[in-house]
Coordinates of C-alpha atoms and ligand atoms in Angstrom, one line a residue:
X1 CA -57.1 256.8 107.3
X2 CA -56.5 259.6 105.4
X3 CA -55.2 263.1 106.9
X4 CA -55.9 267.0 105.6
X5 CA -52.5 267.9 103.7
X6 CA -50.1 270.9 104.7
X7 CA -51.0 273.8 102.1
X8 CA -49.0 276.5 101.3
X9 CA -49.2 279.5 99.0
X10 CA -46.8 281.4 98.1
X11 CA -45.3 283.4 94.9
X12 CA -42.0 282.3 93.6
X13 CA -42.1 279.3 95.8
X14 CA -40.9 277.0 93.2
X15 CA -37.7 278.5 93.0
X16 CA -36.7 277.2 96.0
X17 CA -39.3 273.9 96.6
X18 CA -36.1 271.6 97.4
X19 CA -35.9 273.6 100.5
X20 CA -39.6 273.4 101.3
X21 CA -39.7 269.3 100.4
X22 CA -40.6 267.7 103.7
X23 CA -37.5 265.5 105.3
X24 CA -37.1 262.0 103.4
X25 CA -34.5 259.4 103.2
X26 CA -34.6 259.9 99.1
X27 CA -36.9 261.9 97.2
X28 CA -37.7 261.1 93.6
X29 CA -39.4 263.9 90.9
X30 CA -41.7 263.8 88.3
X31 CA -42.2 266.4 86.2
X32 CA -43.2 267.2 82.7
X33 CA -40.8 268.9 79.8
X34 CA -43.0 272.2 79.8
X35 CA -42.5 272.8 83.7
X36 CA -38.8 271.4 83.8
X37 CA -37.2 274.5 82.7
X38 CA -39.1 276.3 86.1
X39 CA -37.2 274.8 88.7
X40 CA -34.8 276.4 90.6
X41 CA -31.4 275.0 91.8
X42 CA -31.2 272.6 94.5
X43 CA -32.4 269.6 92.9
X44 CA -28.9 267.5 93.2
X45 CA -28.5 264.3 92.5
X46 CA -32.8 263.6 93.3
X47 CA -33.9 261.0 90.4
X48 CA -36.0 262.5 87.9
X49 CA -38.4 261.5 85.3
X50 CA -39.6 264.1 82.2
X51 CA -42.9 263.4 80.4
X52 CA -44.4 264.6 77.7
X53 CA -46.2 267.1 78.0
X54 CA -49.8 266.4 77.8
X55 CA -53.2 264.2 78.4
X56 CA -51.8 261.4 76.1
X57 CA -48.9 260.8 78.5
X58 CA -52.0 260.1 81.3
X59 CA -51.7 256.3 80.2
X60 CA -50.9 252.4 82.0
X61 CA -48.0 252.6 80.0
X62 CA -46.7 255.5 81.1
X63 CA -47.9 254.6 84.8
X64 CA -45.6 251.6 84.2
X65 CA -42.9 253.5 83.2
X66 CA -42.6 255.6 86.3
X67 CA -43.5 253.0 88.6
X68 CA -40.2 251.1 87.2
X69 CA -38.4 254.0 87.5
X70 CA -39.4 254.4 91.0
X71 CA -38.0 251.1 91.5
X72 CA -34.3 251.5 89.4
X73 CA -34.3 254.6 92.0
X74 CA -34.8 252.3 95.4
X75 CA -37.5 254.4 96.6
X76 CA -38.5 252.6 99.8
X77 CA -41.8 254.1 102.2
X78 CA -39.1 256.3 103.5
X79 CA -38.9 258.2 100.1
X80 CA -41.5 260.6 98.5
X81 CA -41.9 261.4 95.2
X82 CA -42.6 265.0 94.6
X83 CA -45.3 265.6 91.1
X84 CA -44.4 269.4 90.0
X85 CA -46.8 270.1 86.5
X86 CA -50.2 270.1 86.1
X87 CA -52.8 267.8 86.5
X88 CA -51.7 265.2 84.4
X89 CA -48.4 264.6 86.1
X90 CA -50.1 265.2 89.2
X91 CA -52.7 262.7 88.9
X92 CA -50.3 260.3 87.3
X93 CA -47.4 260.5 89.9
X94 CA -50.6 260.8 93.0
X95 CA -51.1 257.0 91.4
X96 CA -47.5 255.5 90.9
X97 CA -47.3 257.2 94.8
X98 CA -50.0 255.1 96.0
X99 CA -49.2 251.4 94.1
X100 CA -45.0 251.6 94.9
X101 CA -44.6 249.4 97.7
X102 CA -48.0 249.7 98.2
X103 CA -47.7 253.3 99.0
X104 CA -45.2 256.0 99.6
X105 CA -45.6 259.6 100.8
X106 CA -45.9 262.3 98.2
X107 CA -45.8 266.1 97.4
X108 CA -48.3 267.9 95.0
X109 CA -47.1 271.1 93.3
X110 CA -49.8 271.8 90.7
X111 CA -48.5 274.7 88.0
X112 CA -51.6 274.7 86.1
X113 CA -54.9 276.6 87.0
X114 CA -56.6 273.9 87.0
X115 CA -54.1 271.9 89.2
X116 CA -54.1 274.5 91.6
X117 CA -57.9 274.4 92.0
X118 CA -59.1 271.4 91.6
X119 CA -56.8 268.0 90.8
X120 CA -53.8 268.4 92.7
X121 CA -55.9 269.0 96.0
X122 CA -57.7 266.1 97.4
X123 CA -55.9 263.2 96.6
X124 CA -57.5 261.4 93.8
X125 CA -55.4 260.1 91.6
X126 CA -56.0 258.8 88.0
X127 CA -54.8 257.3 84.6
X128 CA -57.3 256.8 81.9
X129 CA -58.2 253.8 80.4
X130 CA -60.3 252.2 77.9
X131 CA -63.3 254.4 77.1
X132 CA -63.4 256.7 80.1
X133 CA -61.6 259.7 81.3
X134 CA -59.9 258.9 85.1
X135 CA -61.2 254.7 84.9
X136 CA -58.1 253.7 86.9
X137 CA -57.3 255.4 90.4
X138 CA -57.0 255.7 93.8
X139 CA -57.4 258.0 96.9
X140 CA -53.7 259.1 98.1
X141 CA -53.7 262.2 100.0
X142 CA -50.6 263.9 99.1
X143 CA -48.3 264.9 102.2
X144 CA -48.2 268.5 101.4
X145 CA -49.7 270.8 98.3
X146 CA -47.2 273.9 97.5
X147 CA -49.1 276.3 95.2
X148 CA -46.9 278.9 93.8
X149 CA -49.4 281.6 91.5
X150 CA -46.0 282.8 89.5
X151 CA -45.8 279.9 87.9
X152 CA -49.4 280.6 86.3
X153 CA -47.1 283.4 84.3
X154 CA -45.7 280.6 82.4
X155 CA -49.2 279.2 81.3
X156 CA -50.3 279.4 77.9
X157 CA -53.4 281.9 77.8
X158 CA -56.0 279.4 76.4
X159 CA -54.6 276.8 79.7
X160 CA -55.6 279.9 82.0
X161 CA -58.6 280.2 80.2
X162 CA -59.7 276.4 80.9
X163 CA -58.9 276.8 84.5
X164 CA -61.3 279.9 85.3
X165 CA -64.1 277.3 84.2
X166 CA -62.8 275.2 87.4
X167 CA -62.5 278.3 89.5
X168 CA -66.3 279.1 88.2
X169 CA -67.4 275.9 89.2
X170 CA -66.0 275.9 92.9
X171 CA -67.3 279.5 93.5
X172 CA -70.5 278.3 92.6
X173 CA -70.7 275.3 95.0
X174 CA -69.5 277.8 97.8
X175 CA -71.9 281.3 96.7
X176 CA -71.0 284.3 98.3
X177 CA -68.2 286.1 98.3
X178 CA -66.3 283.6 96.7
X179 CA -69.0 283.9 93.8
X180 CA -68.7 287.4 93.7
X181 CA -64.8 287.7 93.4
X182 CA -64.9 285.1 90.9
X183 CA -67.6 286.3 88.8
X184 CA -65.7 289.6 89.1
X185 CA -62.3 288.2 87.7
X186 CA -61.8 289.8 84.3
X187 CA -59.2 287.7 82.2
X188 CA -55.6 289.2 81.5
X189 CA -52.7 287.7 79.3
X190 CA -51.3 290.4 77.8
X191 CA -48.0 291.2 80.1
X192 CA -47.6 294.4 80.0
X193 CA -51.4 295.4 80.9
X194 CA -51.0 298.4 83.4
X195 CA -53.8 296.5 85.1
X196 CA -51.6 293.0 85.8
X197 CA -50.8 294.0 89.2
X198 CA -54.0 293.4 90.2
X199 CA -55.2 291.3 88.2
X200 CA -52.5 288.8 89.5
X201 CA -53.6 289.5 93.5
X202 CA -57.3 289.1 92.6
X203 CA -56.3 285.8 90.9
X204 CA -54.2 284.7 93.6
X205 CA -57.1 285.4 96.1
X206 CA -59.2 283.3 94.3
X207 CA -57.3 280.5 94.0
X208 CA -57.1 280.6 98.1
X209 CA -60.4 280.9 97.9
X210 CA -61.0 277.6 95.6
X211 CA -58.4 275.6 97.2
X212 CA -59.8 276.1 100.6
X213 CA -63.3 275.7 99.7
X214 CA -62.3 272.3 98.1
X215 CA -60.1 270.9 100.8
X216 CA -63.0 271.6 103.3
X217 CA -65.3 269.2 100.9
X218 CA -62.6 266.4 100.9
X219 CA -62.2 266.9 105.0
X220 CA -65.7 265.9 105.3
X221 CA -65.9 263.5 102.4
X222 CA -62.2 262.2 101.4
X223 CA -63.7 259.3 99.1
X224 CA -66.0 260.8 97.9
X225 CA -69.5 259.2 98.9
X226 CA -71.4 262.4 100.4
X227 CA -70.8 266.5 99.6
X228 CA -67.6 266.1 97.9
X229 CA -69.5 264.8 94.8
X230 CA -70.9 268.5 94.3
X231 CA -67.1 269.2 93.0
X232 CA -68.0 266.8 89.9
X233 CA -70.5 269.7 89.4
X234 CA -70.3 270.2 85.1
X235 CA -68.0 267.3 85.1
X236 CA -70.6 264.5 84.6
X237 CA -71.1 266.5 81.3
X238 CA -67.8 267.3 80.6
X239 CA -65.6 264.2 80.7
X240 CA -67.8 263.2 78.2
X241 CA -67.2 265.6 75.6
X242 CA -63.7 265.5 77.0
X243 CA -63.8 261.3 76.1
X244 CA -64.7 262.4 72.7
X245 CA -62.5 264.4 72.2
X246 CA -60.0 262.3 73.3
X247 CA -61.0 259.0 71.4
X248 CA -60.8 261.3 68.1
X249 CA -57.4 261.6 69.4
X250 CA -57.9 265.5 69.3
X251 CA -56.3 267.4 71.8
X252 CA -58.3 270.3 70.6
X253 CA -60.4 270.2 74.1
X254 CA -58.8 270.8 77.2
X255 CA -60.2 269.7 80.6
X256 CA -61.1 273.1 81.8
X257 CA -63.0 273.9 78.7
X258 CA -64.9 270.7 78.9
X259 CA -65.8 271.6 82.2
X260 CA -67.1 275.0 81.2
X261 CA -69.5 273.2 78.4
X262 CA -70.8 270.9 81.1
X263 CA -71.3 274.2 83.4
X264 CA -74.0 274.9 81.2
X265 CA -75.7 271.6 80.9
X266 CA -75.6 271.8 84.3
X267 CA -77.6 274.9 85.2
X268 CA -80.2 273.9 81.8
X269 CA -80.2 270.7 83.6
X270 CA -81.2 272.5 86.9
X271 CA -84.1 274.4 85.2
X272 CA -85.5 271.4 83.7
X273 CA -85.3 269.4 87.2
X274 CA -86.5 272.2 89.3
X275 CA -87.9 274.8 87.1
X276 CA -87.7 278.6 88.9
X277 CA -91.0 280.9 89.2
X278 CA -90.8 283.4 86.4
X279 CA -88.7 286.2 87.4
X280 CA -87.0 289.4 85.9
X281 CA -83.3 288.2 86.9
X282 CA -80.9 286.6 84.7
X283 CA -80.4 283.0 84.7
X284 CA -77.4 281.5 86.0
X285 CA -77.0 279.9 82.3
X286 CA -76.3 283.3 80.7
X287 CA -74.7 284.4 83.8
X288 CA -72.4 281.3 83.0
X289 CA -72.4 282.0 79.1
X290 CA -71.2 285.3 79.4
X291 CA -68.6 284.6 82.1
X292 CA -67.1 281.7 79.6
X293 CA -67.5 284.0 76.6
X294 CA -65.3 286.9 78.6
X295 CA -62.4 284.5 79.5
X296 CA -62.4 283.2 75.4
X297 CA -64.2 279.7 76.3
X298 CA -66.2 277.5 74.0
X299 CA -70.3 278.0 74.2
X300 CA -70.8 274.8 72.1
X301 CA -69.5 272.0 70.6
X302 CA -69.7 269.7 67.2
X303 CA -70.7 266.8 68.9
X304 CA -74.1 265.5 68.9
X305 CA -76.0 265.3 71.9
X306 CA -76.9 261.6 71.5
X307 CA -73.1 260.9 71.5
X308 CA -72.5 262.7 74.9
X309 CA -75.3 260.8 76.3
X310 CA -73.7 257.5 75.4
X311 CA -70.2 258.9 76.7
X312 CA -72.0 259.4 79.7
X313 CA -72.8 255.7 80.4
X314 CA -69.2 255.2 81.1
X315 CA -68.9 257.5 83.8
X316 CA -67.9 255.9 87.3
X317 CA -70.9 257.4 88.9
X318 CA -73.4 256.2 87.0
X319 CA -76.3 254.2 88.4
X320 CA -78.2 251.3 86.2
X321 CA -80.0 253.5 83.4
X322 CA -80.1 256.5 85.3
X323 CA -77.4 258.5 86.2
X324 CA -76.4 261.2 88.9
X325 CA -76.0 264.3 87.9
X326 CA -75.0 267.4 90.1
X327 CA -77.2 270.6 88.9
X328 CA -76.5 274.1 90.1
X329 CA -79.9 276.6 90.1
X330 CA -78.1 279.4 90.9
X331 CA -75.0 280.3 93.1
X332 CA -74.9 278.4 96.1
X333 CA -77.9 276.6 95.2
X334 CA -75.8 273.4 93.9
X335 CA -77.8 269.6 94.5
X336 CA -76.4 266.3 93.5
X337 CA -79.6 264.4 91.7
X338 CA -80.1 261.2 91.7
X339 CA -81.7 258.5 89.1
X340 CA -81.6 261.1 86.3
X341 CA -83.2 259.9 83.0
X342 CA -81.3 259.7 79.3
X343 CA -84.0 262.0 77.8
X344 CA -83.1 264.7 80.7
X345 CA -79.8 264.8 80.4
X346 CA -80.4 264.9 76.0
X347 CA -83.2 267.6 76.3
X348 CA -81.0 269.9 78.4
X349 CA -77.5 269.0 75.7
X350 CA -79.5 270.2 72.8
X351 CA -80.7 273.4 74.7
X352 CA -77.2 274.4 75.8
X353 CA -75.9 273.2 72.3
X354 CA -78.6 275.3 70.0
X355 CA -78.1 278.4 71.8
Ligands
LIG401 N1 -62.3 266.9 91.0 C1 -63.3 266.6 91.9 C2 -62.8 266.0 93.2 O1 -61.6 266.0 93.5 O2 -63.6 265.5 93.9

């Protein structure tokens, strides 16, 4: 049984999210050093744990930590534990949530981009283990997601950046206007741009937009069997230059910027699949290209495409030798393939990664 989540969006929320905390008999919160100094007064005597910041702190160690924790705290199934960060102490608290006493109610309240998007809606949950991004997880749909777009003022630009590639990939899946607003989003970190005003409404919009588009996918699919596997749209790709990355131990490559590379396997993946009539319009790769390029995302990468493949075997989805693979053709036109071939999925790496 799993049940749609109570969503709310609204600026300067966190200031006051005790408030807004659905009733419990004991709340505990997880949170992350970055995002501690955001939160308002209120808090009390609530239990707390601090992470490091960061994709290394995504581990079973740390999992272990906060699930003892939980349990120094007396958390019973009357308690919640709220996650306020990004997706990593989302994913990670979604998880020690679902295990303590073999499952407690919880709150999401993403601060990244990304978070606000795309992990902290839905209710997977996640550490990574062994040679794959996300190996160890669960569903747990969170209680309630409370999404405030001011915090998004404290993000570094480059973690802004990654999260546009999220937003691009959701307003693909859903064409139309969502497409066209998102497509339309020019980047803006500089704070005292006479044009932040609006910048910050159209961003806001479109993070409505992507939130709602996503939570309609997990109301029709909440595990993740049928349409919701279009959302893994450019993440096939990207977790595995992600899992590179972080095997190098390199924290050079965020998630969202992954994401973006695999954007573009995606759609050369698309042409090669189902190859479009000659026509004068521009593809949707250098539509994709030049919308990564404008928010300061990476094109290419140093690995090598033979690499990525490999990476790729360890993905959850995969299927004996093949593997499935959701392509987008153009915006809206988004198709999860099945039984995709090695030498598919190399040819269309080496196009995106010699352009
Ligand atoms: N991030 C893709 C999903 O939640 O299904």
């Amino acid at each position: 049984m799993t049940s749609t989540p109570s969503l709310t969006l609204r600026a300067g929320l966190l200031a006051d999210l005790p408030a807004l905390l659905p009733a419990a008999a004991a709340t505990f919160l997880l949170t992350d050093r970055h995002v501690e100094p955001l939160l308002g007064q209120g808090w009390g005597e609530i239990p707390r744990l601090v992470l490091v910041p960061g994709e290394s702190s995504k581990s079973w160690a740390q999992l272990g930590d906060i699930l003892r924790a939980l349990d120094l705290a007396g958390l019973n199934r009357d308690g919640q534990l709220v996650a306020v960060g990004g997706g990593v102490v989302t994913d990670l608290g979604g998880l020690a949530a679902s295990l303590h006493r073999r499952g407690i109610p919880w709150v999401a309240v993403p601060t990244s981009l990304v978070g606000q998007v795309d992990a902290a809606i839905g209710g997977k949950t996640a550490v990574n283990l062994g040679s794959g991004k996300n190996t160890i997880g669960t569903f747990h749909q969170p209680t309630n997601v409370l999404v405030d777009p001011q915090a998004l003022r404290t993000l570094a630009p480059r973690h802004v950046h990654a999260g546009y590639a999220e937003m691009l990939k959701t307003a693909l899946i859903a064409g139309d206007s969502l497409w066209q607003s998102v497509r339309a989003l020019q980047a803006c970190t500089d704070e005292s741009d006479s044009n932040r005003e609006v910048y910050e409404a159209a961003l806001c919009s479109c993070v409505e937009g992507c939130l709602e588009v996503k939570q309609a996918l997990v109301d029709r699919d909440p595990f993740d069997r049928g349409p919701r596997r279009l959302l893994n749209l450019g993440h096939t790709f990207g977790h595995a230059f992600e899992s590179l990355a972080l095997q190098r131990s390199d924290d050079e490559l965020l998630h969202g910027e992954a994401v973006g590379l695999g954007l573009l396997c995606a759609a050369r993946l698309g042409s090669l699949l189902r190859p479009r009539e000659l026509s004068d319009q521009e593809s949707l790769e250098d539509i994709l290209r030049e919308r990564l390029a404008s928010w300061h995302l990476p094109l290419t990468s140093m690995e090598v495409p033979e690499d990525i493949v490999r990476a790729m075997r360890s993905d959850k989805k995969r299927q004996g030798d093949t593997h499935t693979v959701v392509i987008a053709r153009s915006a809206g036109e988004v198709s999860i393939e099945e039984k995709v071939p090695e030498e598919l999925l190399e040819q269309a790496l080496t196009a995106v990664l010699s352009t």
